[in-house]
Each structure stands twice: as C-alpha cells, then as structure tokens.
C-alpha cells in the first residue's frame, strides 16, 4: 500500500502490490521510482519490478528449471537499474 505522508487515513491508501496466492514476496528493495520485489512463484525465485509512477509491474523471466537469484549490491536510491545475482547448474 502507498499513500501521501499528509494523508495517512485508510481512505487514501492505494494498492501497490496486489495479493496473489501463488506468489510469496520475500524482500522489497525500494528505489526512487520503482520497487524490486524478490519473490517465489510456484516455488521458484524471481524478481518483479513495480514502476511507482506508471503503476505497472513486470517479472524478469528466467529460462532454467532450477536456479538461484539474489540481490547484489544496490547502493543508489536514485538508480534506474538494479543488480542481481543469478546461477544455475547450466551457468
């Protein structure tokens, strides 16, 4: 949920990440204009990107059936990219 700092009553809340029973969010990495959510979907790790200005989101696809993902070093709040780690038995 998000709201303006001056309007914190529940009537002003807006949904940012809708509930999905198939997705389990694990970590949220905030940036100035977007959020990166590390999540599990059907047991597999992944990332969703939420554009806070456009109110849109998308997931980063991974082609392997078994893999590991993790956040890497992301120190810049105003960055327009994020770094992550990926490994699989093939890579």
PDB file of N, CA and C in Angstrom:
ATOM      1  N   UNK A   1       0.846  -1.165   0.000  1.00  0.00           N
ATOM      2  CA  UNK A   1       0.000   0.000   0.000  1.00  0.00           C
ATOM      3  C   UNK A   1       0.902   1.241   0.000  1.00  0.00           C
ATOM      4  N   UNK A   2       0.367   2.313  -0.567  1.00  0.00           N
ATOM      5  CA  UNK A   2       1.091   3.582  -0.512  1.00  0.00           C
ATOM      6  C   UNK A   2       0.079   4.696  -0.271  1.00  0.00           C
ATOM      7  N   UNK A   3       0.587   5.776   0.275  1.00  0.00           N
ATOM      8  CA  UNK A   3      -0.221   6.961   0.496  1.00  0.00           C
ATOM      9  C   UNK A   3       0.708   8.153   0.651  1.00  0.00           C
ATOM     10  N   UNK A   4       0.160   9.326   0.585  1.00  0.00           N
ATOM     11  CA  UNK A   4       0.946  10.539   0.784  1.00  0.00           C
ATOM     12  C   UNK A   4       1.177  10.722   2.285  1.00  0.00           C
ATOM     13  N   UNK A   5       2.279  11.291   2.659  1.00  0.00           N
ATOM     14  CA  UNK A   5       2.615  11.484   4.077  1.00  0.00           C
ATOM     15  C   UNK A   5       1.587  12.340   4.808  1.00  0.00           C
ATOM     16  N   UNK A   6       0.896  13.212   4.088  1.00  0.00           N
ATOM     17  CA  UNK A   6      -0.096  14.085   4.723  1.00  0.00           C
ATOM     18  C   UNK A   6      -1.491  13.477   4.743  1.00  0.00           C
ATOM     19  N   UNK A   7      -1.664  12.316   4.123  1.00  0.00           N
ATOM     20  CA  UNK A   7      -2.987  11.693   4.035  1.00  0.00           C
ATOM     21  C   UNK A   7      -2.865  10.210   4.372  1.00  0.00           C
ATOM     22  N   UNK A   8      -2.663   9.909   5.619  1.00  0.00           N
ATOM     23  CA  UNK A   8      -2.392   8.534   6.015  1.00  0.00           C
ATOM     24  C   UNK A   8      -3.634   7.734   6.395  1.00  0.00           C
ATOM     25  N   UNK A   9      -4.813   8.351   6.319  1.00  0.00           N
ATOM     26  CA  UNK A   9      -6.024   7.608   6.630  1.00  0.00           C
ATOM     27  C   UNK A   9      -6.244   6.517   5.578  1.00  0.00           C
ATOM     28  N   UNK A  10      -6.909   5.441   5.989  1.00  0.00           N
ATOM     29  CA  UNK A  10      -7.102   4.285   5.111  1.00  0.00           C
ATOM     30  C   UNK A  10      -7.809   4.641   3.803  1.00  0.00           C
ATOM     31  N   UNK A  11      -8.658   5.637   3.798  1.00  0.00           N
ATOM     32  CA  UNK A  11      -9.369   6.044   2.581  1.00  0.00           C
ATOM     33  C   UNK A  11      -8.416   6.490   1.468  1.00  0.00           C
ATOM     34  N   UNK A  12      -7.197   6.888   1.809  1.00  0.00           N
ATOM     35  CA  UNK A  12      -6.233   7.396   0.829  1.00  0.00           C
ATOM     36  C   UNK A  12      -5.220   6.337   0.383  1.00  0.00           C
ATOM     37  N   UNK A  13      -5.256   5.158   0.975  1.00  0.00           N
ATOM     38  CA  UNK A  13      -4.309   4.106   0.608  1.00  0.00           C
ATOM     39  C   UNK A  13      -4.555   3.641  -0.823  1.00  0.00           C
ATOM     40  N   UNK A  14      -3.470   3.350  -1.524  1.00  0.00           N
ATOM     41  CA  UNK A  14      -3.541   2.797  -2.875  1.00  0.00           C
ATOM     42  C   UNK A  14      -2.716   1.513  -2.918  1.00  0.00           C
ATOM     43  N   UNK A  15      -3.261   0.506  -3.553  1.00  0.00           N
ATOM     44  CA  UNK A  15      -2.580  -0.772  -3.631  1.00  0.00           C
ATOM     45  C   UNK A  15      -1.406  -0.692  -4.592  1.00  0.00           C
ATOM     46  N   UNK A  16      -0.257  -1.186  -4.159  1.00  0.00           N
ATOM     47  CA  UNK A  16       0.945  -1.221  -4.991  1.00  0.00           C
ATOM     48  C   UNK A  16       1.223  -2.649  -5.444  1.00  0.00           C
ATOM     49  N   UNK A  17       1.071  -3.584  -4.551  1.00  0.00           N
ATOM     50  CA  UNK A  17       1.363  -4.982  -4.829  1.00  0.00           C
ATOM     51  C   UNK A  17       0.123  -5.804  -4.500  1.00  0.00           C
ATOM     52  N   UNK A  18      -0.698  -6.111  -5.509  1.00  0.00           N
ATOM     53  CA  UNK A  18      -1.931  -6.853  -5.235  1.00  0.00           C
ATOM     54  C   UNK A  18      -1.644  -8.267  -4.724  1.00  0.00           C
ATOM     55  N   UNK A  19      -2.525  -8.770  -3.912  1.00  0.00           N
ATOM     56  CA  UNK A  19      -2.377 -10.111  -3.355  1.00  0.00           C
ATOM     57  C   UNK A  19      -2.507 -11.162  -4.452  1.00  0.00           C
ATOM     58  N   UNK A  20      -1.592 -12.119  -4.428  1.00  0.00           N
ATOM     59  CA  UNK A  20      -1.643 -13.254  -5.341  1.00  0.00           C
ATOM     60  C   UNK A  20      -1.242 -14.481  -4.528  1.00  0.00           C
ATOM     61  N   UNK A  21      -2.147 -15.448  -4.350  1.00  0.00           N
ATOM     62  CA  UNK A  21      -1.834 -16.608  -3.511  1.00  0.00           C
ATOM     63  C   UNK A  21      -0.708 -17.485  -4.072  1.00  0.00           C
ATOM     64  N   UNK A  22      -0.363 -17.339  -5.354  1.00  0.00           N
ATOM     65  CA  UNK A  22       0.702 -18.128  -5.970  1.00  0.00           C
ATOM     66  C   UNK A  22       2.084 -17.502  -5.802  1.00  0.00           C
ATOM     67  N   UNK A  23       2.125 -16.273  -5.288  1.00  0.00           N
ATOM     68  CA  UNK A  23       3.393 -15.552  -5.151  1.00  0.00           C
ATOM     69  C   UNK A  23       3.649 -15.240  -3.681  1.00  0.00           C
ATOM     70  N   UNK A  24       4.870 -15.534  -3.251  1.00  0.00           N
ATOM     71  CA  UNK A  24       5.278 -15.252  -1.875  1.00  0.00           C
ATOM     72  C   UNK A  24       6.410 -14.225  -1.892  1.00  0.00           C
ATOM     73  N   UNK A  25       6.113 -12.959  -1.567  1.00  0.00           N
ATOM     74  CA  UNK A  25       7.179 -11.949  -1.524  1.00  0.00           C
ATOM     75  C   UNK A  25       8.159 -12.250  -0.390  1.00  0.00           C
ATOM     76  N   UNK A  26       9.455 -12.082  -0.659  1.00  0.00           N
ATOM     77  CA  UNK A  26      10.480 -12.344   0.348  1.00  0.00           C
ATOM     78  C   UNK A  26      11.180 -11.070   0.809  1.00  0.00           C
ATOM     79  N   UNK A  27      11.525 -10.197  -0.137  1.00  0.00           N
ATOM     80  CA  UNK A  27      12.222  -8.946   0.179  1.00  0.00           C
ATOM     81  C   UNK A  27      11.760  -7.866  -0.781  1.00  0.00           C
ATOM     82  N   UNK A  28      11.780  -6.625  -0.308  1.00  0.00           N
ATOM     83  CA  UNK A  28      11.459  -5.483  -1.159  1.00  0.00           C
ATOM     84  C   UNK A  28      12.628  -4.513  -1.110  1.00  0.00           C
ATOM     85  N   UNK A  29      13.109  -4.141  -2.282  1.00  0.00           N
ATOM     86  CA  UNK A  29      14.203  -3.180  -2.410  1.00  0.00           C
ATOM     87  C   UNK A  29      13.638  -1.908  -3.022  1.00  0.00           C
ATOM     88  N   UNK A  30      13.543  -0.820  -2.234  1.00  0.00           N
ATOM     89  CA  UNK A  30      12.958   0.416  -2.771  1.00  0.00           C
ATOM     90  C   UNK A  30      13.975   1.276  -3.514  1.00  0.00           C
ATOM     91  N   UNK A  31      13.530   1.845  -4.611  1.00  0.00           N
ATOM     92  CA  UNK A  31      14.263   2.863  -5.348  1.00  0.00           C
ATOM     93  C   UNK A  31      13.344   4.073  -5.471  1.00  0.00           C
ATOM     94  N   UNK A  32      13.863   5.166  -5.964  1.00  0.00           N
ATOM     95  CA  UNK A  32      13.075   6.396  -6.040  1.00  0.00           C
ATOM     96  C   UNK A  32      11.811   6.227  -6.884  1.00  0.00           C
ATOM     97  N   UNK A  33      11.915   5.569  -8.025  1.00  0.00           N
ATOM     98  CA  UNK A  33      10.779   5.486  -8.933  1.00  0.00           C
ATOM     99  C   UNK A  33      10.230   4.076  -9.114  1.00  0.00           C
ATOM    100  N   UNK A  34      10.814   3.102  -8.449  1.00  0.00           N
ATOM    101  CA  UNK A  34      10.300   1.741  -8.578  1.00  0.00           C
ATOM    102  C   UNK A  34      10.682   0.898  -7.366  1.00  0.00           C
ATOM    103  N   UNK A  35      10.030  -0.245  -7.240  1.00  0.00           N
ATOM    104  CA  UNK A  35      10.343  -1.237  -6.230  1.00  0.00           C
ATOM    105  C   UNK A  35      10.780  -2.511  -6.937  1.00  0.00           C
ATOM    106  N   UNK A  36      11.711  -3.220  -6.329  1.00  0.00           N
ATOM    107  CA  UNK A  36      12.075  -4.548  -6.805  1.00  0.00           C
ATOM    108  C   UNK A  36      11.674  -5.530  -5.716  1.00  0.00           C
ATOM    109  N   UNK A  37      10.847  -6.495  -6.082  1.00  0.00           N
ATOM    110  CA  UNK A  37      10.378  -7.484  -5.116  1.00  0.00           C
ATOM    111  C   UNK A  37      11.019  -8.817  -5.445  1.00  0.00           C
ATOM    112  N   UNK A  38      11.768  -9.350  -4.477  1.00  0.00           N
ATOM    113  CA  UNK A  38      12.279 -10.719  -4.612  1.00  0.00           C
ATOM    114  C   UNK A  38      11.174 -11.616  -4.104  1.00  0.00           C
ATOM    115  N   UNK A  39      10.827 -12.605  -4.908  1.00  0.00           N
ATOM    116  CA  UNK A  39       9.644 -13.398  -4.581  1.00  0.00           C
ATOM    117  C   UNK A  39       9.842 -14.841  -5.010  1.00  0.00           C
ATOM    118  N   UNK A  40       8.915 -15.663  -4.591  1.00  0.00           N
ATOM    119  CA  UNK A  40       8.843 -17.044  -5.084  1.00  0.00           C
ATOM    120  C   UNK A  40       7.480 -17.239  -5.723  1.00  0.00           C
ATOM    121  N   UNK A  41       7.515 -17.787  -6.931  1.00  0.00           N
ATOM    122  CA  UNK A  41       6.287 -18.111  -7.625  1.00  0.00           C
ATOM    123  C   UNK A  41       6.352 -19.576  -8.025  1.00  0.00           C
ATOM    124  N   UNK A  42       5.387 -20.349  -7.560  1.00  0.00           N
ATOM    125  CA  UNK A  42       5.392 -21.803  -7.764  1.00  0.00           C
ATOM    126  C   UNK A  42       6.698 -22.415  -7.268  1.00  0.00           C
ATOM    127  N   UNK A  43       7.231 -21.869  -6.186  1.00  0.00           N
ATOM    128  CA  UNK A  43       8.449 -22.384  -5.569  1.00  0.00           C
ATOM    129  C   UNK A  43       9.744 -21.874  -6.160  1.00  0.00           C
ATOM    130  N   UNK A  44       9.688 -21.177  -7.293  1.00  0.00           N
ATOM    131  CA  UNK A  44      10.901 -20.693  -7.949  1.00  0.00           C
ATOM    132  C   UNK A  44      11.173 -19.236  -7.592  1.00  0.00           C
ATOM    133  N   UNK A  45      12.447 -18.877  -7.355  1.00  0.00           N
ATOM    134  CA  UNK A  45      12.768 -17.494  -7.028  1.00  0.00           C
ATOM    135  C   UNK A  45      12.688 -16.604  -8.260  1.00  0.00           C
ATOM    136  N   UNK A  46      12.437 -15.330  -8.027  1.00  0.00           N
ATOM    137  CA  UNK A  46      12.391 -14.383  -9.131  1.00  0.00           C
ATOM    138  C   UNK A  46      12.267 -12.963  -8.639  1.00  0.00           C
ATOM    139  N   UNK A  47      12.139 -12.039  -9.577  1.00  0.00           N
ATOM    140  CA  UNK A  47      12.014 -10.621  -9.270  1.00  0.00           C
ATOM    141  C   UNK A  47      10.836 -10.028 -10.024  1.00  0.00           C
ATOM    142  N   UNK A  48      10.109  -9.155  -9.360  1.00  0.00           N
ATOM    143  CA  UNK A  48       9.107  -8.319 -10.017  1.00  0.00           C
ATOM    144  C   UNK A  48       9.539  -6.875  -9.851  1.00  0.00           C
ATOM    145  N   UNK A  49       9.319  -6.095 -10.881  1.00  0.00           N
ATOM    146  CA  UNK A  49       9.641  -4.675 -10.871  1.00  0.00           C
ATOM    147  C   UNK A  49       8.320  -3.913 -10.878  1.00  0.00           C
ATOM    148  N   UNK A  50       8.145  -3.002  -9.929  1.00  0.00           N
ATOM    149  CA  UNK A  50       6.935  -2.187  -9.855  1.00  0.00           C
ATOM    150  C   UNK A  50       7.328  -0.744 -10.151  1.00  0.00           C
ATOM    151  N   UNK A  51       6.799  -0.195 -11.232  1.00  0.00           N
ATOM    152  CA  UNK A  51       7.026   1.206 -11.593  1.00  0.00           C
ATOM    153  C   UNK A  51       6.025   2.046 -10.813  1.00  0.00           C
ATOM    154  N   UNK A  52       6.511   2.843  -9.885  1.00  0.00           N
ATOM    155  CA  UNK A  52       5.631   3.609  -8.996  1.00  0.00           C
ATOM    156  C   UNK A  52       4.946   4.775  -9.700  1.00  0.00           C
ATOM    157  N   UNK A  53       5.533   5.292 -10.759  1.00  0.00           N
ATOM    158  CA  UNK A  53       4.902   6.405 -11.480  1.00  0.00           C
ATOM    159  C   UNK A  53       3.833   5.916 -12.453  1.00  0.00           C
ATOM    160  N   UNK A  54       4.102   4.812 -13.127  1.00  0.00           N
ATOM    161  CA  UNK A  54       3.177   4.291 -14.135  1.00  0.00           C
ATOM    162  C   UNK A  54       2.159   3.309 -13.553  1.00  0.00           C
ATOM    163  N   UNK A  55       2.375   2.888 -12.306  1.00  0.00           N
ATOM    164  CA  UNK A  55       1.523   1.870 -11.674  1.00  0.00           C
ATOM    165  C   UNK A  55       1.462   0.595 -12.508  1.00  0.00           C
ATOM    166  N   UNK A  56       2.613   0.165 -13.001  1.00  0.00           N
ATOM    167  CA  UNK A  56       2.711  -1.070 -13.767  1.00  0.00           C
ATOM    168  C   UNK A  56       3.760  -1.967 -13.130  1.00  0.00           C
ATOM    169  N   UNK A  57       3.736  -3.232 -13.482  1.00  0.00           N
ATOM    170  CA  UNK A  57       4.757  -4.149 -12.978  1.00  0.00           C
ATOM    171  C   UNK A  57       5.021  -5.236 -14.015  1.00  0.00           C
ATOM    172  N   UNK A  58       6.179  -5.835 -13.903  1.00  0.00           N
ATOM    173  CA  UNK A  58       6.539  -6.961 -14.748  1.00  0.00           C
ATOM    174  C   UNK A  58       7.533  -7.834 -13.998  1.00  0.00           C
ATOM    175  N   UNK A  59       7.635  -9.077 -14.420  1.00  0.00           N
ATOM    176  CA  UNK A  59       8.591 -10.015 -13.825  1.00  0.00           C
ATOM    177  C   UNK A  59       9.752 -10.237 -14.782  1.00  0.00           C
ATOM    178  N   UNK A  60      10.906 -10.519 -14.214  1.00  0.00           N
ATOM    179  CA  UNK A  60      12.079 -10.847 -15.024  1.00  0.00           C
ATOM    180  C   UNK A  60      12.032 -12.354 -15.293  1.00  0.00           C
ATOM    181  N   UNK A  61      11.989 -12.760 -16.558  1.00  0.00           N
ATOM    182  CA  UNK A  61      11.891 -14.199 -16.862  1.00  0.00           C
ATOM    183  C   UNK A  61      13.244 -14.905 -16.742  1.00  0.00           C
ATOM    184  N   UNK A  62      13.203 -16.127 -16.267  1.00  0.00           N
ATOM    185  CA  UNK A  62      14.380 -16.994 -16.221  1.00  0.00           C
ATOM    186  C   UNK A  62      14.007 -18.300 -16.918  1.00  0.00           C
ATOM    187  N   UNK A  63      14.879 -18.786 -17.806  1.00  0.00           N
ATOM    188  CA  UNK A  63      14.558 -19.940 -18.635  1.00  0.00           C
ATOM    189  C   UNK A  63      14.881 -21.291 -17.995  1.00  0.00           C
ATOM    190  N   UNK A  64      15.713 -21.296 -16.989  1.00  0.00           N
ATOM    191  CA  UNK A  64      16.122 -22.557 -16.375  1.00  0.00           C
ATOM    192  C   UNK A  64      15.012 -23.118 -15.488  1.00  0.00           C
ATOM    193  N   UNK A  65      15.050 -24.429 -15.237  1.00  0.00           N
ATOM    194  CA  UNK A  65      14.062 -25.047 -14.345  1.00  0.00           C
ATOM    195  C   UNK A  65      14.555 -25.083 -12.899  1.00  0.00           C
ATOM    196  N   UNK A  66      15.852 -24.866 -12.700  1.00  0.00           N
ATOM    197  CA  UNK A  66      16.436 -24.827 -11.366  1.00  0.00           C
ATOM    198  C   UNK A  66      17.508 -23.745 -11.354  1.00  0.00           C
ATOM    199  N   UNK A  67      17.403 -22.798 -10.439  1.00  0.00           N
ATOM    200  CA  UNK A  67      18.353 -21.692 -10.398  1.00  0.00           C
ATOM    201  C   UNK A  67      18.273 -20.974  -9.057  1.00  0.00           C
ATOM    202  N   UNK A  68      19.227 -20.088  -8.848  1.00  0.00           N
ATOM    203  CA  UNK A  68      19.288 -19.266  -7.637  1.00  0.00           C
ATOM    204  C   UNK A  68      19.368 -17.800  -8.062  1.00  0.00           C
ATOM    205  N   UNK A  69      18.632 -16.944  -7.384  1.00  0.00           N
ATOM    206  CA  UNK A  69      18.729 -15.500  -7.605  1.00  0.00           C
ATOM    207  C   UNK A  69      18.888 -14.806  -6.262  1.00  0.00           C
ATOM    208  N   UNK A  70      19.522 -13.650  -6.274  1.00  0.00           N
ATOM    209  CA  UNK A  70      19.701 -12.851  -5.066  1.00  0.00           C
ATOM    210  C   UNK A  70      19.969 -11.412  -5.467  1.00  0.00           C
ATOM    211  N   UNK A  71      19.669 -10.489  -4.557  1.00  0.00           N
ATOM    212  CA  UNK A  71      20.059  -9.105  -4.771  1.00  0.00           C
ATOM    213  C   UNK A  71      21.571  -9.003  -4.711  1.00  0.00           C
ATOM    214  N   UNK A  72      22.147  -8.178  -5.544  1.00  0.00           N
ATOM    215  CA  UNK A  72      23.557  -7.859  -5.469  1.00  0.00           C
ATOM    216  C   UNK A  72      23.668  -6.493  -4.791  1.00  0.00           C
ATOM    217  N   UNK A  73      24.785  -5.809  -4.959  1.00  0.00           N
ATOM    218  CA  UNK A  73      24.960  -4.509  -4.313  1.00  0.00           C
ATOM    219  C   UNK A  73      24.202  -3.438  -5.086  1.00  0.00           C
ATOM    220  N   UNK A  74      23.259  -2.813  -4.399  1.00  0.00           N
ATOM    221  CA  UNK A  74      22.441  -1.741  -4.967  1.00  0.00           C
ATOM    222  C   UNK A  74      22.436  -0.589  -3.969  1.00  0.00           C
ATOM    223  N   UNK A  75      23.400   0.301  -4.100  1.00  0.00           N
ATOM    224  CA  UNK A  75      23.582   1.363  -3.111  1.00  0.00           C
ATOM    225  C   UNK A  75      22.927   2.683  -3.489  1.00  0.00           C
ATOM    226  N   UNK A  76      22.511   2.829  -4.740  1.00  0.00           N
ATOM    227  CA  UNK A  76      21.998   4.106  -5.220  1.00  0.00           C
ATOM    228  C   UNK A  76      20.475   4.118  -5.261  1.00  0.00           C
ATOM    229  N   UNK A  77      19.855   4.893  -4.399  1.00  0.00           N
ATOM    230  CA  UNK A  77      18.402   5.009  -4.333  1.00  0.00           C
ATOM    231  C   UNK A  77      17.815   5.590  -5.626  1.00  0.00           C
ATOM    232  N   UNK A  78      18.556   6.474  -6.281  1.00  0.00           N
ATOM    233  CA  UNK A  78      18.025   7.132  -7.486  1.00  0.00           C
ATOM    234  C   UNK A  78      18.402   6.393  -8.776  1.00  0.00           C
ATOM    235  N   UNK A  79      18.933   5.199  -8.678  1.00  0.00           N
ATOM    236  CA  UNK A  79      19.339   4.430  -9.866  1.00  0.00           C
ATOM    237  C   UNK A  79      18.132   4.029 -10.700  1.00  0.00           C
ATOM    238  N   UNK A  80      18.354   3.866 -12.003  1.00  0.00           N
ATOM    239  CA  UNK A  80      17.286   3.392 -12.872  1.00  0.00           C
ATOM    240  C   UNK A  80      17.558   1.945 -13.315  1.00  0.00           C
ATOM    241  N   UNK A  81      18.354   1.228 -12.538  1.00  0.00           N
ATOM    242  CA  UNK A  81      18.637  -0.187 -12.762  1.00  0.00           C
ATOM    243  C   UNK A  81      18.919  -0.819 -11.403  1.00  0.00           C
ATOM    244  N   UNK A  82      18.887  -2.140 -11.356  1.00  0.00           N
ATOM    245  CA  UNK A  82      19.313  -2.816 -10.141  1.00  0.00           C
ATOM    246  C   UNK A  82      20.169  -4.022 -10.519  1.00  0.00           C
ATOM    247  N   UNK A  83      21.020  -4.404  -9.595  1.00  0.00           N
ATOM    248  CA  UNK A  83      21.931  -5.516  -9.824  1.00  0.00           C
ATOM    249  C   UNK A  83      21.426  -6.743  -9.074  1.00  0.00           C
ATOM    250  N   UNK A  84      21.556  -7.899  -9.731  1.00  0.00           N
ATOM    251  CA  UNK A  84      21.195  -9.131  -9.050  1.00  0.00           C
ATOM    252  C   UNK A  84      22.154 -10.239  -9.459  1.00  0.00           C
ATOM    253  N   UNK A  85      22.154 -11.297  -8.664  1.00  0.00           N
ATOM    254  CA  UNK A  85      22.975 -12.463  -8.931  1.00  0.00           C
ATOM    255  C   UNK A  85      22.084 -13.580  -9.451  1.00  0.00           C
ATOM    256  N   UNK A  86      22.637 -14.370 -10.354  1.00  0.00           N
ATOM    257  CA  UNK A  86      21.896 -15.500 -10.924  1.00  0.00           C
ATOM    258  C   UNK A  86      22.879 -16.639 -11.142  1.00  0.00           C
ATOM    259  N   UNK A  87      22.489 -17.836 -10.753  1.00  0.00           N
ATOM    260  CA  UNK A  87      23.293 -19.014 -11.058  1.00  0.00           C
ATOM    261  C   UNK A  87      22.362 -20.208 -11.239  1.00  0.00           C
ATOM    262  N   UNK A  88      22.819 -21.145 -12.048  1.00  0.00           N
ATOM    263  CA  UNK A  88      22.061 -22.361 -12.282  1.00  0.00           C
ATOM    264  C   UNK A  88      23.059 -23.476 -12.573  1.00  0.00           C
ATOM    265  N   UNK A  89      22.614 -24.713 -12.584  1.00  0.00           N
ATOM    266  CA  UNK A  89      23.533 -25.795 -12.936  1.00  0.00           C
ATOM    267  C   UNK A  89      24.140 -25.635 -14.331  1.00  0.00           C
ATOM    268  N   UNK A  90      23.459 -24.923 -15.223  1.00  0.00           N
ATOM    269  CA  UNK A  90      23.977 -24.718 -16.578  1.00  0.00           C
ATOM    270  C   UNK A  90      24.953 -23.542 -16.666  1.00  0.00           C
ATOM    271  N   UNK A  91      24.826 -22.547 -15.769  1.00  0.00           N
ATOM    272  CA  UNK A  91      25.678 -21.357 -15.891  1.00  0.00           C
ATOM    273  C   UNK A  91      26.841 -21.369 -14.955  1.00  0.00           C
TER     274      UNK A  91
END
